[in-house]
Amino acid sequence: VGTATSKKIRRDKGIPAVVYGDIKNSNIVLDANEVAKQVRDSGFYSNVIKLTLGKETIDVILKDLQRDPRKSNITHMDFFAVDKNKAVIVNVPIMFINEETCVGVKMGGGMISHIQSELEVSCLPKDIPENITVDIAELEIGHSVHLSEIKMPANVVLATPVDDEHDSPVVSCYEPKAEKVEEVEAAPADAEASEG
């Protein structure tokens, strides 16, 4: 614990981390090389991770990850211990499919705008999806796909209720605006020279 200790851990190729939740909070050190291998898998960010602490293995989910803005290496991680019988709230990435072939792009020359890149969902740890698929094949120009239109995987619900007032768009197809090019009349070049 502490800045000096954290710096020493990082110098020794470790990553300081904390585990909290239904267990006693624990400060731990992770092997930076092992973490570098694991974070390449997109599932690492939303799936349950088996973390071995001494002789004990606990189920956790990654709650926060901090990186050095200059070098992009991981400087700290927070893990939340989960109970397999209790629902957890996690952010799951959205995977948009059929973007290039959607009606608004193919027929109308539209552009796709991703308004949200992940969804906050609630489910049991075993049901956490790797991603949530949103098919936009039928999306027309000037239209959006809203939260209420997304088909959620089995046993997974949105963490916040969706109603008429709270049904935000997730992706839209818009018509690109043509840029206006204003023509500026060029002043005669010899007018300035003759004044001097």
mmCIF file of C-alpha atoms in Angstrom:
data_model
loop_
_atom_site.group_PDB
_atom_site.id
_atom_site.type_symbol
_atom_site.label_atom_id
_atom_site.label_comp_id
_atom_site.label_asym_id
_atom_site.label_seq_id
_atom_site.Cartn_x
_atom_site.Cartn_y
_atom_site.Cartn_z
ATOM 1 C CA VAL A 1 0.000 0.000 0.000
ATOM 2 C CA GLY A 2 1.276 3.459 -0.850
ATOM 3 C CA THR A 3 2.900 5.233 -3.797
ATOM 4 C CA ALA A 4 6.481 4.134 -3.054
ATOM 5 C CA THR A 5 5.433 0.492 -2.716
ATOM 6 C CA SER A 6 3.372 0.680 -5.939
ATOM 7 C CA LYS A 7 6.340 2.117 -7.851
ATOM 8 C CA LYS A 8 8.600 -0.667 -6.572
ATOM 9 C CA ILE A 9 6.012 -3.312 -7.568
ATOM 10 C CA ARG A 10 5.821 -1.854 -11.088
ATOM 11 C CA ARG A 11 9.647 -1.745 -11.374
ATOM 12 C CA ASP A 12 9.680 -5.453 -10.468
ATOM 13 C CA LYS A 13 7.232 -6.236 -13.344
ATOM 14 C CA GLY A 14 4.193 -6.442 -11.093
ATOM 15 C CA ILE A 15 0.805 -4.711 -11.114
ATOM 16 C CA PRO A 16 -0.743 -3.566 -7.814
ATOM 17 C CA ALA A 17 -4.385 -4.585 -7.547
ATOM 18 C CA VAL A 18 -7.231 -4.726 -5.051
ATOM 19 C CA VAL A 19 -9.944 -7.359 -4.577
ATOM 20 C CA TYR A 20 -13.138 -6.327 -2.805
ATOM 21 C CA GLY A 21 -16.787 -7.389 -2.577
ATOM 22 C CA ASP A 22 -18.233 -10.197 -0.481
ATOM 23 C CA ILE A 23 -14.754 -10.907 0.915
ATOM 24 C CA LYS A 24 -12.274 -9.035 3.079
ATOM 25 C CA ASN A 25 -10.574 -6.393 0.903
ATOM 26 C CA SER A 26 -7.169 -7.632 -0.251
ATOM 27 C CA ASN A 27 -4.267 -5.769 -1.813
ATOM 28 C CA ILE A 28 -2.514 -8.116 -4.234
ATOM 29 C CA VAL A 29 0.287 -8.055 -6.811
ATOM 30 C CA LEU A 30 -0.223 -9.519 -10.297
ATOM 31 C CA ASP A 31 2.433 -10.634 -12.772
ATOM 32 C CA ALA A 32 2.480 -7.959 -15.519
ATOM 33 C CA ASN A 33 3.482 -10.487 -18.222
ATOM 34 C CA GLU A 34 0.610 -12.813 -17.318
ATOM 35 C CA VAL A 35 -1.877 -9.909 -17.283
ATOM 36 C CA ALA A 36 -0.594 -8.698 -20.687
ATOM 37 C CA LYS A 37 -1.464 -12.124 -22.154
ATOM 38 C CA GLN A 38 -4.910 -12.219 -20.536
ATOM 39 C CA VAL A 39 -6.072 -8.717 -21.532
ATOM 40 C CA ARG A 40 -5.674 -9.574 -25.239
ATOM 41 C CA ASP A 41 -8.861 -11.646 -24.898
ATOM 42 C CA SER A 42 -11.912 -9.350 -25.037
ATOM 43 C CA GLY A 43 -13.712 -11.725 -22.645
ATOM 44 C CA PHE A 44 -11.292 -10.735 -19.879
ATOM 45 C CA TYR A 45 -13.143 -7.414 -19.532
ATOM 46 C CA SER A 46 -16.626 -8.863 -19.054
ATOM 47 C CA ASN A 47 -16.312 -12.529 -18.029
ATOM 48 C CA VAL A 48 -15.806 -14.078 -14.613
ATOM 49 C CA ILE A 49 -12.090 -14.548 -13.882
ATOM 50 C CA LYS A 50 -10.765 -17.246 -11.545
ATOM 51 C CA LEU A 51 -8.202 -15.543 -9.314
ATOM 52 C CA THR A 52 -5.923 -17.694 -7.160
ATOM 53 C CA LEU A 53 -4.905 -16.086 -3.866
ATOM 54 C CA GLY A 54 -2.572 -18.438 -2.031
ATOM 55 C CA LYS A 55 -4.486 -21.717 -1.749
ATOM 56 C CA GLU A 56 -7.872 -20.112 -2.392
ATOM 57 C CA THR A 57 -9.494 -19.533 -5.802
ATOM 58 C CA ILE A 58 -12.181 -16.865 -6.011
ATOM 59 C CA ASP A 59 -14.454 -15.716 -8.829
ATOM 60 C CA VAL A 60 -14.004 -12.056 -9.701
ATOM 61 C CA ILE A 61 -14.890 -9.585 -12.436
ATOM 62 C CA LEU A 62 -12.686 -6.721 -13.531
ATOM 63 C CA LYS A 63 -14.179 -3.471 -12.226
ATOM 64 C CA ASP A 64 -11.476 -0.963 -13.149
ATOM 65 C CA LEU A 65 -8.174 -0.853 -14.946
ATOM 66 C CA GLN A 66 -5.799 2.121 -15.003
ATOM 67 C CA ARG A 67 -3.093 2.671 -17.600
ATOM 68 C CA ASP A 68 -0.089 4.954 -17.837
ATOM 69 C CA PRO A 69 -1.232 7.566 -20.387
ATOM 70 C CA ARG A 70 2.255 7.837 -21.878
ATOM 71 C CA LYS A 71 3.182 4.157 -22.180
ATOM 72 C CA SER A 72 -0.313 2.580 -22.083
ATOM 73 C CA ASN A 73 0.904 -0.172 -19.718
ATOM 74 C CA ILE A 74 -1.444 -1.185 -16.881
ATOM 75 C CA THR A 75 -0.658 0.514 -13.567
ATOM 76 C CA HIS A 76 -3.510 -0.708 -11.310
ATOM 77 C CA MET A 77 -6.491 -3.078 -11.373
ATOM 78 C CA ASP A 78 -9.651 -3.447 -9.274
ATOM 79 C CA PHE A 79 -11.463 -6.774 -9.034
ATOM 80 C CA PHE A 80 -14.898 -7.400 -7.534
ATOM 81 C CA ALA A 81 -15.456 -10.799 -5.879
ATOM 82 C CA VAL A 82 -18.734 -12.311 -7.066
ATOM 83 C CA ASP A 83 -21.119 -14.850 -5.607
ATOM 84 C CA LYS A 84 -22.243 -17.274 -8.333
ATOM 85 C CA ASN A 85 -25.803 -17.142 -6.933
ATOM 86 C CA LYS A 86 -26.137 -13.328 -6.919
ATOM 87 C CA ALA A 87 -26.757 -11.095 -9.930
ATOM 88 C CA VAL A 88 -23.974 -8.644 -10.804
ATOM 89 C CA ILE A 89 -24.056 -5.424 -12.802
ATOM 90 C CA VAL A 90 -21.434 -5.274 -15.545
ATOM 91 C CA ASN A 91 -20.710 -3.310 -18.705
ATOM 92 C CA VAL A 92 -20.758 -5.508 -21.802
ATOM 93 C CA PRO A 93 -19.503 -4.349 -25.221
ATOM 94 C CA ILE A 94 -21.970 -4.051 -28.110
ATOM 95 C CA MET A 95 -21.090 -5.832 -31.354
ATOM 96 C CA PHE A 96 -22.801 -4.179 -34.328
ATOM 97 C CA ILE A 97 -23.310 -6.451 -37.343
ATOM 98 C CA ASN A 98 -24.300 -5.744 -40.987
ATOM 99 C CA GLU A 99 -23.043 -2.145 -40.882
ATOM 100 C CA GLU A 100 -21.741 -2.083 -44.465
ATOM 101 C CA THR A 101 -24.843 -3.728 -45.893
ATOM 102 C CA CYS A 102 -27.529 -1.938 -43.876
ATOM 103 C CA VAL A 103 -30.344 -0.346 -45.897
ATOM 104 C CA GLY A 104 -29.443 3.236 -44.930
ATOM 105 C CA VAL A 105 -25.809 2.850 -45.997
ATOM 106 C CA LYS A 106 -26.269 0.710 -49.114
ATOM 107 C CA MET A 107 -29.388 2.350 -50.539
ATOM 108 C CA GLY A 108 -29.249 5.835 -49.034
ATOM 109 C CA GLY A 109 -25.531 6.564 -48.831
ATOM 110 C CA GLY A 110 -25.867 7.076 -45.090
ATOM 111 C CA MET A 111 -23.244 6.942 -42.350
ATOM 112 C CA ILE A 112 -23.443 4.907 -39.122
ATOM 113 C CA SER A 113 -23.044 6.661 -35.781
ATOM 114 C CA HIS A 114 -22.291 4.482 -32.719
ATOM 115 C CA ILE A 115 -23.917 6.365 -29.835
ATOM 116 C CA GLN A 116 -23.134 3.706 -27.212
ATOM 117 C CA SER A 117 -20.345 1.136 -27.304
ATOM 118 C CA GLU A 118 -21.402 -0.895 -24.256
ATOM 119 C CA LEU A 119 -24.481 -1.677 -22.184
ATOM 120 C CA GLU A 120 -24.845 -1.958 -18.421
ATOM 121 C CA VAL A 121 -26.547 -5.282 -17.727
ATOM 122 C CA SER A 122 -27.570 -7.365 -14.744
ATOM 123 C CA CYS A 123 -27.274 -11.159 -14.606
ATOM 124 C CA LEU A 124 -25.752 -14.061 -12.699
ATOM 125 C CA PRO A 125 -21.967 -14.324 -13.164
ATOM 126 C CA LYS A 126 -22.314 -17.500 -15.284
ATOM 127 C CA ASP A 127 -24.630 -15.666 -17.726
ATOM 128 C CA ILE A 128 -22.382 -12.655 -18.439
ATOM 129 C CA PRO A 129 -22.222 -12.445 -22.248
ATOM 130 C CA GLU A 130 -18.946 -11.672 -24.042
ATOM 131 C CA ASN A 131 -20.853 -9.074 -26.066
ATOM 132 C CA ILE A 132 -24.367 -8.092 -27.073
ATOM 133 C CA THR A 133 -25.097 -8.353 -30.784
ATOM 134 C CA VAL A 134 -27.102 -5.607 -32.476
ATOM 135 C CA ASP A 135 -28.072 -6.376 -36.089
ATOM 136 C CA ILE A 136 -28.553 -3.145 -38.032
ATOM 137 C CA ALA A 137 -29.268 -4.705 -41.466
ATOM 138 C CA GLU A 138 -32.709 -3.022 -41.629
ATOM 139 C CA LEU A 139 -31.618 0.376 -40.260
ATOM 140 C CA GLU A 140 -32.782 3.124 -42.608
ATOM 141 C CA ILE A 141 -31.356 6.593 -43.076
ATOM 142 C CA GLY A 142 -32.636 9.015 -40.435
ATOM 143 C CA HIS A 143 -33.511 6.186 -38.031
ATOM 144 C CA SER A 144 -31.983 4.779 -34.831
ATOM 145 C CA VAL A 145 -31.980 1.536 -32.866
ATOM 146 C CA HIS A 146 -33.083 2.182 -29.276
ATOM 147 C CA LEU A 147 -32.432 0.217 -26.077
ATOM 148 C CA SER A 148 -35.974 -1.231 -26.114
ATOM 149 C CA GLU A 149 -35.317 -2.793 -29.556
ATOM 150 C CA ILE A 150 -32.234 -4.770 -28.495
ATOM 151 C CA LYS A 151 -32.758 -8.498 -28.046
ATOM 152 C CA MET A 152 -30.955 -9.393 -24.833
ATOM 153 C CA PRO A 153 -29.341 -12.819 -24.334
ATOM 154 C CA ALA A 154 -31.121 -15.361 -22.104
ATOM 155 C CA ASN A 155 -31.142 -14.482 -18.366
ATOM 156 C CA VAL A 156 -29.638 -11.021 -19.040
ATOM 157 C CA VAL A 157 -31.505 -7.748 -18.464
ATOM 158 C CA LEU A 158 -30.565 -4.108 -18.797
ATOM 159 C CA ALA A 159 -29.419 -2.749 -15.426
ATOM 160 C CA THR A 160 -31.598 0.354 -15.765
ATOM 161 C CA PRO A 161 -35.278 0.079 -16.690
ATOM 162 C CA VAL A 162 -36.332 1.223 -20.158
ATOM 163 C CA ASP A 163 -39.610 3.093 -20.637
ATOM 164 C CA ASP A 164 -40.969 5.805 -22.951
ATOM 165 C CA GLU A 165 -38.892 8.485 -21.208
ATOM 166 C CA HIS A 166 -35.726 6.383 -20.847
ATOM 167 C CA ASP A 167 -35.150 4.657 -24.182
ATOM 168 C CA SER A 168 -31.954 6.135 -25.525
ATOM 169 C CA PRO A 169 -30.619 5.387 -29.008
ATOM 170 C CA VAL A 170 -27.665 3.030 -29.331
ATOM 171 C CA VAL A 171 -26.825 3.469 -33.031
ATOM 172 C CA SER A 172 -28.196 5.651 -35.833
ATOM 173 C CA CYS A 173 -27.867 6.086 -39.588
ATOM 174 C CA TYR A 174 -27.604 9.676 -40.767
ATOM 175 C CA GLU A 175 -27.276 11.456 -44.075
ATOM 176 C CA PRO A 176 -23.848 13.050 -44.405
ATOM 177 C CA LYS A 177 -24.114 16.794 -44.927
ATOM 178 C CA ALA A 178 -22.382 18.101 -48.025
ATOM 179 C CA GLU A 179 -19.811 20.703 -47.049
ATOM 180 C CA LYS A 180 -20.458 24.137 -48.474
ATOM 181 C CA VAL A 181 -17.428 25.556 -50.179
ATOM 182 C CA GLU A 182 -17.624 29.316 -50.210
ATOM 183 C CA GLU A 183 -15.884 30.987 -53.074
ATOM 184 C CA VAL A 184 -13.949 34.028 -51.976
ATOM 185 C CA GLU A 185 -13.353 36.559 -54.711
ATOM 186 C CA ALA A 186 -9.674 37.095 -55.163
ATOM 187 C CA ALA A 187 -8.629 40.741 -54.971
ATOM 188 C CA PRO A 188 -6.676 41.873 -58.012
ATOM 189 C CA ALA A 189 -3.004 41.271 -57.220
ATOM 190 C CA ASP A 190 -1.729 44.365 -58.946
ATOM 191 C CA ALA A 191 -4.037 46.764 -57.002
ATOM 192 C CA GLU A 192 -1.926 46.501 -53.813
ATOM 193 C CA ALA A 193 1.378 46.789 -55.663
ATOM 194 C CA SER A 194 0.361 50.008 -57.435
ATOM 195 C CA GLU A 195 -0.637 51.643 -54.111
ATOM 196 C CA GLY A 196 2.829 51.093 -52.552
#
